Structures are given as C-alpha cells and as structure tokens.
C-alpha cells in the first residue's frame, strides 16, 4: 500500500520538481542540484519504503534541532523551559526581533535562537568535540546507521557566513542566556546543522516520535511516550517557523523543516516520513517537499486532525 502511495505522490509532484530557490546564504548549499527529490517512510512495524533519491545524503540543517532538543531534555529535563519558550514565533527562523522584549529567552527551540540555546545546554561541562560526538552517536544509534556523518565543508561555510546567528548568540549572551563562549556554542550549532543524512536515515531516526518514544516495533525507548508527544506538539506548532500554521493546514502532521530542503514528519502510531527537495519557498521550507507531504496526507488519509 505504501509503495503505491509513494508512486502516486511522485506522480503528483513530478511537474513541480526543481521549483523554489535553493538556499544560497550558506555558500556550500547553493551548489546543490535543485532537481533532487527523495522520500522515505519508516513504519512502526519496521518497514522502510522509499522513492527517488531517498538514499542520497543531504544537509539536514534545522531538522537537527529535533534531535538536539531531545538530547537537551534528556540532559536537563523540564528545566530547559526556563531558558527557551515553547510558543510559535510567527517570525522567520533567523529573526532577532522578539529577543529584546523577551529578555534573551527565545520563543521556542526550533527557531535559530532557541536551537543555539539548546546547543549551549548540550555544551555546558563539555568540549565542543565531545558534544558533537554525543549528537552524532545519538543520531547514529536511533537511525541504526554508523555511516551518518557531519559535512565539515558545510559547517565551515556556515561558520564563515553566519553573522546573523552570531548576532543572536551574542545578544542572548548579553542576557546571560548563553553560558559558554559564544564561538564555541556557535561551533556546535553550525556542526549539528551540517549533519548529512539521507531520507531513509532520517525517517528511521525520527521513528521514535511516531512510536511513543520507541524505536521500531517494541524496541528500546529513546524517550518516554509523554516526551515524544510533547516534541510532536512543538513540531506541529513551531516546526515550520512562520509557516507552521500553513503546514498544519496543508499537511496536518507534526513536521520539522531545514533549509537543506529536508522535512521530517511524524504520523503518531503509524510512521515517520522524510522528504527532500532542495528548492525552498519564501518561508525557507522545501516547496516541493511540502507539496509531496500534502499529497501523502491526502492519499493515506493520515493526519492528526482526522
Ligand atoms: N543552519 C541554518 C541557519 O542557522 C539552519 C536554518 C534552517 O534550516 N532553517 O541559518
């Protein structure tokens, strides 16, 4: 059934492959072929269904924020919410505008400012190398794939051009919401964003969110069912920045996007879905990827809104 669904989705989006604009503010991402398209579904029963370029690694960028949030909640628990909020921002991913009124507390962990605080939480008490090792090990473990790596060229490219992120980090440091030296925290953040994964690896890595906190089947717990539910809630409300409402309207599933053109979606109780198409819409979310998920939700009838 899901192979048929993927074939139908592909037929629906084929005329739109290449639409949108590849992110060019990170020079290493500007070189990506805009005609790529891949999609993978990992089910709670342990099946994997793929179509297109689903085994080709791409820069997951902000999709990594789901994994670092999961790790940070594991590290400091609910205390995390003293340093980052959990409300949708209604502003673009790299916006600084709300930070002044809210005294350096970012609106949520999925905008850049929030993810930089989460990276800072993971860094405290460690060297950047150790924190990155922990992030990489976690992602490899939940995807059951030791091939997953960080693309150093992408990280360097972003480090050289990430002036807005540096501004956010410095601004929050002024409110004492960054504990470590700003360049170290940013180093962790840029490297986590440079994680390179395929749709197949990403769908498997996200499965715990759809499966009550567990890996496939009745496998080991990554987080409690309650925590998985809460992370899904944040993905639904904040995962697409100022287009989170539109994504809920069109797709109706918790999702997290990245400027590499990837989107990770969870279908609670059923499956985890990853899609990749590098061209972005005006909100910095994959244009054809969103279209593919809209088609997927229509053909499966899977949506948390019934
Ligand atoms: N690394 C990117 C940045 O900080 C991540 C943004 C994104 O994927 N939305 O600008």
mmCIF file of N, CA and C in Angstrom, residues 188-279:
data_model
loop_
_atom_site.group_PDB
_atom_site.id
_atom_site.type_symbol
_atom_site.label_atom_id
_atom_site.label_comp_id
_atom_site.label_asym_id
_atom_site.label_seq_id
_atom_site.Cartn_x
_atom_site.Cartn_y
_atom_site.Cartn_z
ATOM 1 N N UNK A 188 29.218 24.357 17.836
ATOM 2 C CA UNK A 188 28.363 23.170 17.997
ATOM 3 C C UNK A 188 27.131 23.302 17.101
ATOM 4 N N UNK A 189 26.510 24.480 17.146
ATOM 5 C CA UNK A 189 25.285 24.690 16.362
ATOM 6 C C UNK A 189 25.535 24.506 14.852
ATOM 7 N N UNK A 190 26.605 25.117 14.347
ATOM 8 C CA UNK A 190 26.866 25.009 12.902
ATOM 9 C C UNK A 190 27.154 23.565 12.497
ATOM 10 N N UNK A 191 27.861 22.836 13.353
ATOM 11 C CA UNK A 191 28.185 21.446 13.009
ATOM 12 C C UNK A 191 26.958 20.536 13.097
ATOM 13 N N UNK A 192 26.075 20.777 14.063
ATOM 14 C CA UNK A 192 24.870 19.932 14.122
ATOM 15 C C UNK A 192 24.004 20.167 12.877
ATOM 16 N N UNK A 193 23.947 21.433 12.427
ATOM 17 C CA UNK A 193 23.163 21.743 11.224
ATOM 18 C C UNK A 193 23.777 21.080 9.992
ATOM 19 N N UNK A 194 25.089 20.802 10.037
ATOM 20 C CA UNK A 194 25.788 20.223 8.883
ATOM 21 C C UNK A 194 25.734 18.697 8.877
ATOM 22 N N UNK A 195 24.923 18.118 9.756
ATOM 23 C CA UNK A 195 24.731 16.658 9.694
ATOM 24 C C UNK A 195 24.203 16.302 8.312
ATOM 25 N N UNK A 196 24.790 15.262 7.753
ATOM 26 C CA UNK A 196 24.409 14.843 6.408
ATOM 27 C C UNK A 196 23.695 13.498 6.515
ATOM 28 N N UNK A 197 22.449 13.462 6.060
ATOM 29 C CA UNK A 197 21.663 12.221 6.177
ATOM 30 C C UNK A 197 20.769 12.067 4.953
ATOM 31 N N UNK A 198 20.447 10.834 4.631
ATOM 32 C CA UNK A 198 19.504 10.576 3.541
ATOM 33 C C UNK A 198 18.083 10.555 4.108
ATOM 34 N N UNK A 199 17.098 10.577 3.204
ATOM 35 C CA UNK A 199 15.705 10.468 3.664
ATOM 36 C C UNK A 199 15.496 9.158 4.421
ATOM 37 N N UNK A 200 16.107 8.086 3.936
ATOM 38 C CA UNK A 200 15.920 6.781 4.591
ATOM 39 C C UNK A 200 16.471 6.836 6.019
ATOM 40 N N UNK A 201 17.651 7.413 6.173
ATOM 41 C CA UNK A 201 18.248 7.511 7.518
ATOM 42 C C UNK A 201 17.425 8.425 8.419
ATOM 43 N N UNK A 202 16.937 9.514 7.846
ATOM 44 C CA UNK A 202 16.174 10.487 8.631
ATOM 45 C C UNK A 202 14.832 9.901 9.086
ATOM 46 N N UNK A 203 14.169 9.199 8.177
ATOM 47 C CA UNK A 203 12.874 8.604 8.543
ATOM 48 C C UNK A 203 13.073 7.606 9.686
ATOM 49 N N UNK A 204 14.137 6.810 9.605
ATOM 50 C CA UNK A 204 14.390 5.840 10.682
ATOM 51 C C UNK A 204 14.728 6.558 11.993
ATOM 52 N N UNK A 205 15.525 7.617 11.883
ATOM 53 C CA UNK A 205 15.927 8.343 13.095
ATOM 54 C C UNK A 205 14.733 8.992 13.785
ATOM 55 N N UNK A 206 13.719 9.384 13.016
ATOM 56 C CA UNK A 206 12.573 10.084 13.595
ATOM 57 C C UNK A 206 11.481 9.156 14.082
ATOM 58 N N UNK A 207 11.682 7.859 13.883
ATOM 59 C CA UNK A 207 10.591 6.926 14.170
ATOM 60 C C UNK A 207 10.140 6.942 15.640
ATOM 61 N N UNK A 208 11.072 7.218 16.544
ATOM 62 C CA UNK A 208 10.675 7.196 17.968
ATOM 63 C C UNK A 208 9.573 8.219 18.257
ATOM 64 N N UNK A 209 9.514 9.276 17.451
ATOM 65 C CA UNK A 209 8.492 10.306 17.683
ATOM 66 C C UNK A 209 7.100 9.799 17.321
ATOM 67 N N UNK A 210 7.055 8.898 16.338
ATOM 68 C CA UNK A 210 5.763 8.359 15.900
ATOM 69 C C UNK A 210 5.376 7.126 16.700
ATOM 70 N N UNK A 211 6.321 6.601 17.452
ATOM 71 C CA UNK A 211 6.133 5.288 18.072
ATOM 72 C C UNK A 211 6.194 5.364 19.597
ATOM 73 N N UNK A 212 5.594 6.392 20.151
ATOM 74 C CA UNK A 212 5.530 6.507 21.608
ATOM 75 C C UNK A 212 6.891 6.533 22.279
ATOM 76 N N UNK A 213 7.898 7.071 21.576
ATOM 77 C CA UNK A 213 9.223 7.197 22.185
ATOM 78 C C UNK A 213 10.149 6.019 21.923
ATOM 79 N N UNK A 214 9.636 4.985 21.222
ATOM 80 C CA UNK A 214 10.454 3.784 20.987
ATOM 81 C C UNK A 214 10.969 3.711 19.568
ATOM 82 N N UNK A 215 12.036 2.956 19.398
ATOM 83 C CA UNK A 215 12.486 2.610 18.053
ATOM 84 C C UNK A 215 11.464 1.618 17.481
ATOM 85 N N UNK A 216 11.700 1.095 16.268
ATOM 86 C CA UNK A 216 10.685 0.259 15.602
ATOM 87 C C UNK A 216 10.151 -0.857 16.504
ATOM 88 N N UNK A 217 8.891 -1.219 16.257
ATOM 89 C CA UNK A 217 8.275 -2.322 16.988
ATOM 90 C C UNK A 217 8.217 -2.013 18.471
ATOM 91 N N UNK A 218 8.649 -2.974 19.272
ATOM 92 C CA UNK A 218 8.652 -2.749 20.712
ATOM 93 C C UNK A 218 10.084 -2.563 21.204
ATOM 94 N N UNK A 219 10.910 -2.006 20.321
ATOM 95 C CA UNK A 219 12.333 -1.820 20.612
ATOM 96 C C UNK A 219 12.558 -0.915 21.809
ATOM 97 N N UNK A 220 13.833 -0.607 22.123
ATOM 98 C CA UNK A 220 14.137 0.189 23.315
ATOM 99 C C UNK A 220 13.572 1.602 23.239
ATOM 100 N N UNK A 221 13.291 2.171 24.395
ATOM 101 C CA UNK A 221 12.766 3.538 24.462
ATOM 102 C C UNK A 221 13.884 4.559 24.278
ATOM 103 N N UNK A 222 13.630 5.549 23.445
ATOM 104 C CA UNK A 222 14.553 6.675 23.303
ATOM 105 C C UNK A 222 14.150 7.745 24.321
ATOM 106 N N UNK A 223 12.854 7.985 24.387
ATOM 107 C CA UNK A 223 12.282 8.917 25.371
ATOM 108 C C UNK A 223 10.948 8.324 25.833
ATOM 109 N N UNK A 224 10.371 8.908 26.870
ATOM 110 C CA UNK A 224 9.055 8.443 27.315
ATOM 111 C C UNK A 224 7.998 8.818 26.272
ATOM 112 N N UNK A 225 6.853 8.129 26.345
ATOM 113 C CA UNK A 225 5.758 8.429 25.408
ATOM 114 C C UNK A 225 5.315 9.885 25.577
ATOM 115 N N UNK A 226 5.318 10.355 26.816
ATOM 116 C CA UNK A 226 4.887 11.732 27.066
ATOM 117 C C UNK A 226 5.835 12.732 26.399
ATOM 118 N N UNK A 227 7.135 12.446 26.489
ATOM 119 C CA UNK A 227 8.100 13.372 25.880
ATOM 120 C C UNK A 227 7.981 13.347 24.351
ATOM 121 N N UNK A 228 7.769 12.172 23.783
ATOM 122 C CA UNK A 228 7.601 12.087 22.324
ATOM 123 C C UNK A 228 6.392 12.927 21.904
ATOM 124 N N UNK A 229 5.323 12.817 22.680
ATOM 125 C CA UNK A 229 4.100 13.562 22.354
ATOM 126 C C UNK A 229 4.363 15.070 22.403
ATOM 127 N N UNK A 230 5.134 15.485 23.395
ATOM 128 C CA UNK A 230 5.406 16.925 23.522
ATOM 129 C C UNK A 230 6.307 17.433 22.405
ATOM 130 N N UNK A 231 7.273 16.629 22.007
ATOM 131 C CA UNK A 231 8.145 17.051 20.902
ATOM 132 C C UNK A 231 7.305 17.149 19.614
ATOM 133 N N UNK A 232 6.395 16.189 19.423
ATOM 134 C CA UNK A 232 5.489 16.281 18.268
ATOM 135 C C UNK A 232 4.675 17.575 18.312
ATOM 136 N N UNK A 233 4.216 17.923 19.510
ATOM 137 C CA UNK A 233 3.404 19.147 19.643
ATOM 138 C C UNK A 233 4.224 20.369 19.233
ATOM 139 N N UNK A 234 5.483 20.394 19.642
ATOM 140 C CA UNK A 234 6.338 21.529 19.267
ATOM 141 C C UNK A 234 6.605 21.540 17.766
ATOM 142 N N UNK A 235 6.774 20.358 17.194
ATOM 143 C CA UNK A 235 6.986 20.301 15.736
ATOM 144 C C UNK A 235 5.756 20.850 15.010
ATOM 145 N N UNK A 236 4.591 20.468 15.492
ATOM 146 C CA UNK A 236 3.372 20.939 14.818
ATOM 147 C C UNK A 236 3.240 22.458 14.908
ATOM 148 N N UNK A 237 3.510 22.998 16.108
ATOM 149 C CA UNK A 237 3.245 24.427 16.308
ATOM 150 C C UNK A 237 4.403 25.330 15.873
ATOM 151 N N UNK A 238 5.624 24.795 15.883
ATOM 152 C CA UNK A 238 6.803 25.650 15.642
ATOM 153 C C UNK A 238 7.744 25.124 14.558
ATOM 154 N N UNK A 239 7.500 23.938 14.038
ATOM 155 C CA UNK A 239 8.485 23.276 13.174
ATOM 156 C C UNK A 239 8.726 23.927 11.831
ATOM 157 N N UNK A 240 7.794 24.792 11.397
ATOM 158 C CA UNK A 240 7.948 25.464 10.102
ATOM 159 C C UNK A 240 7.951 26.986 10.253
ATOM 160 N N UNK A 241 8.394 27.449 11.455
ATOM 161 C CA UNK A 241 8.534 28.894 11.689
ATOM 162 C C UNK A 241 7.209 29.610 11.430
ATOM 163 N N UNK A 242 7.275 30.720 10.654
ATOM 164 C CA UNK A 242 6.058 31.496 10.425
ATOM 165 C C UNK A 242 5.130 30.837 9.407
ATOM 166 N N UNK A 243 5.497 29.621 8.947
ATOM 167 C CA UNK A 243 4.581 28.889 8.070
ATOM 168 C C UNK A 243 4.064 27.632 8.773
ATOM 169 N N UNK A 244 4.182 27.581 10.099
ATOM 170 C CA UNK A 244 3.731 26.385 10.828
ATOM 171 C C UNK A 244 2.216 26.204 10.693
ATOM 172 N N UNK A 245 1.494 27.303 10.712
ATOM 173 C CA UNK A 245 0.039 27.222 10.536
ATOM 174 C C UNK A 245 -0.314 26.695 9.160
ATOM 175 N N UNK A 246 0.386 27.183 8.161
ATOM 176 C CA UNK A 246 0.112 26.744 6.787
ATOM 177 C C UNK A 246 0.433 25.260 6.618
ATOM 178 N N UNK A 247 1.520 24.821 7.251
ATOM 179 C CA UNK A 247 1.893 23.400 7.141
ATOM 180 C C UNK A 247 0.835 22.530 7.825
ATOM 181 N N UNK A 248 0.348 22.975 8.990
ATOM 182 C CA UNK A 248 -0.713 22.219 9.683
ATOM 183 C C UNK A 248 -1.974 22.178 8.822
ATOM 184 N N UNK A 249 -2.264 23.287 8.171
ATOM 185 C CA UNK A 249 -3.459 23.382 7.315
ATOM 186 C C UNK A 249 -3.340 22.438 6.110
ATOM 187 N N UNK A 250 -2.151 22.443 5.488
ATOM 188 C CA UNK A 250 -1.989 21.663 4.259
ATOM 189 C C UNK A 250 -1.691 20.189 4.507
ATOM 190 N N UNK A 251 -0.892 19.889 5.550
ATOM 191 C CA UNK A 251 -0.433 18.510 5.777
ATOM 192 C C UNK A 251 -1.101 17.907 7.023
ATOM 193 N N UNK A 252 -1.171 18.675 8.092
ATOM 194 C CA UNK A 252 -1.857 18.192 9.295
ATOM 195 C C UNK A 252 -1.062 17.175 10.097
ATOM 196 N N UNK A 253 0.266 17.277 10.034
ATOM 197 C CA UNK A 253 1.126 16.356 10.788
ATOM 198 C C UNK A 253 2.288 17.149 11.388
ATOM 199 N N UNK A 254 2.808 16.702 12.558
ATOM 200 C CA UNK A 254 3.979 17.377 13.124
ATOM 201 C C UNK A 254 5.161 17.244 12.168
ATOM 202 N N UNK A 255 5.836 18.357 11.895
ATOM 203 C CA UNK A 255 6.953 18.291 10.948
ATOM 204 C C UNK A 255 8.037 19.286 11.300
ATOM 205 N N UNK A 256 9.259 18.976 10.890
ATOM 206 C CA UNK A 256 10.363 19.928 11.076
ATOM 207 C C UNK A 256 11.112 20.053 9.768
ATOM 208 N N UNK A 257 11.298 21.300 9.350
ATOM 209 C CA UNK A 257 11.967 21.543 8.067
ATOM 210 C C UNK A 257 13.398 22.015 8.283
ATOM 211 N N UNK A 258 14.169 22.012 7.203
ATOM 212 C CA UNK A 258 15.526 22.568 7.222
ATOM 213 C C UNK A 258 15.806 23.253 5.898
ATOM 214 N N UNK A 259 16.726 24.227 5.901
ATOM 215 C CA UNK A 259 17.000 24.949 4.655
ATOM 216 C C UNK A 259 17.784 24.124 3.634
ATOM 217 N N UNK A 260 18.174 22.903 4.011
ATOM 218 C CA UNK A 260 18.753 21.992 3.014
ATOM 219 C C UNK A 260 17.656 21.392 2.135
ATOM 220 N N UNK A 261 16.387 21.661 2.476
ATOM 221 C CA UNK A 261 15.271 21.143 1.680
ATOM 222 C C UNK A 261 14.662 19.872 2.244
ATOM 223 N N UNK A 262 15.093 19.495 3.430
ATOM 224 C CA UNK A 262 14.530 18.290 4.057
ATOM 225 C C UNK A 262 13.381 18.641 4.986
ATOM 226 N N UNK A 263 12.453 17.694 5.134
ATOM 227 C CA UNK A 263 11.373 17.813 6.134
ATOM 228 C C UNK A 263 11.196 16.431 6.766
ATOM 229 N N UNK A 264 11.131 16.414 8.089
ATOM 230 C CA UNK A 264 10.841 15.172 8.822
ATOM 231 C C UNK A 264 9.457 15.320 9.438
ATOM 232 N N UNK A 265 8.646 14.295 9.227
ATOM 233 C CA UNK A 265 7.265 14.351 9.703
ATOM 234 C C UNK A 265 6.986 13.110 10.534
ATOM 235 N N UNK A 266 6.187 13.242 11.583
ATOM 236 C CA UNK A 266 5.786 12.012 12.262
ATOM 237 C C UNK A 266 4.277 11.838 12.179
ATOM 238 N N UNK A 267 3.888 10.589 11.973
ATOM 239 C CA UNK A 267 2.475 10.212 11.934
ATOM 240 C C UNK A 267 2.286 9.329 13.166
ATOM 241 N N UNK A 268 1.825 9.920 14.292
ATOM 242 C CA UNK A 268 1.791 9.164 15.542
ATOM 243 C C UNK A 268 1.056 7.827 15.402
ATOM 244 N N UNK A 269 1.721 6.785 15.898
ATOM 245 C CA UNK A 269 1.149 5.436 15.866
ATOM 246 C C UNK A 269 1.369 4.711 14.558
ATOM 247 N N UNK A 270 1.882 5.410 13.549
ATOM 248 C CA UNK A 270 1.984 4.773 12.239
ATOM 249 C C UNK A 270 3.384 4.797 11.634
ATOM 250 N N UNK A 271 3.929 5.972 11.420
ATOM 251 C CA UNK A 271 5.168 6.025 10.636
ATOM 252 C C UNK A 271 5.876 7.358 10.792
ATOM 253 N N UNK A 272 7.112 7.340 10.329
ATOM 254 C CA UNK A 272 7.917 8.554 10.252
ATOM 255 C C UNK A 272 8.242 8.746 8.771
ATOM 256 N N UNK A 273 8.153 9.977 8.294
ATOM 257 C CA UNK A 273 8.327 10.239 6.867
ATOM 258 C C UNK A 273 9.368 11.330 6.681
ATOM 259 N N UNK A 274 10.303 11.109 5.744
ATOM 260 C CA UNK A 274 11.269 12.159 5.423
ATOM 261 C C UNK A 274 11.199 12.440 3.937
ATOM 262 N N UNK A 275 11.284 13.723 3.593
ATOM 263 C CA UNK A 275 11.256 14.114 2.188
ATOM 264 C C UNK A 275 12.387 15.110 1.963
ATOM 265 N N UNK A 276 12.909 15.118 0.742
ATOM 266 C CA UNK A 276 13.996 16.057 0.406
ATOM 267 C C UNK A 276 13.801 16.594 -1.007
ATOM 268 N N UNK A 277 13.729 17.903 -1.099
ATOM 269 C CA UNK A 277 13.711 18.594 -2.385
ATOM 270 C C UNK A 277 14.307 19.977 -2.081
ATOM 271 N N UNK A 278 15.466 20.323 -2.665
ATOM 272 C CA UNK A 278 16.235 21.476 -2.173
ATOM 273 C C UNK A 278 15.614 22.856 -2.398
ATOM 274 N N UNK A 279 14.721 23.014 -3.378
ATOM 275 C CA UNK A 279 14.161 24.340 -3.644
ATOM 276 C C UNK A 279 13.232 24.773 -2.507
#
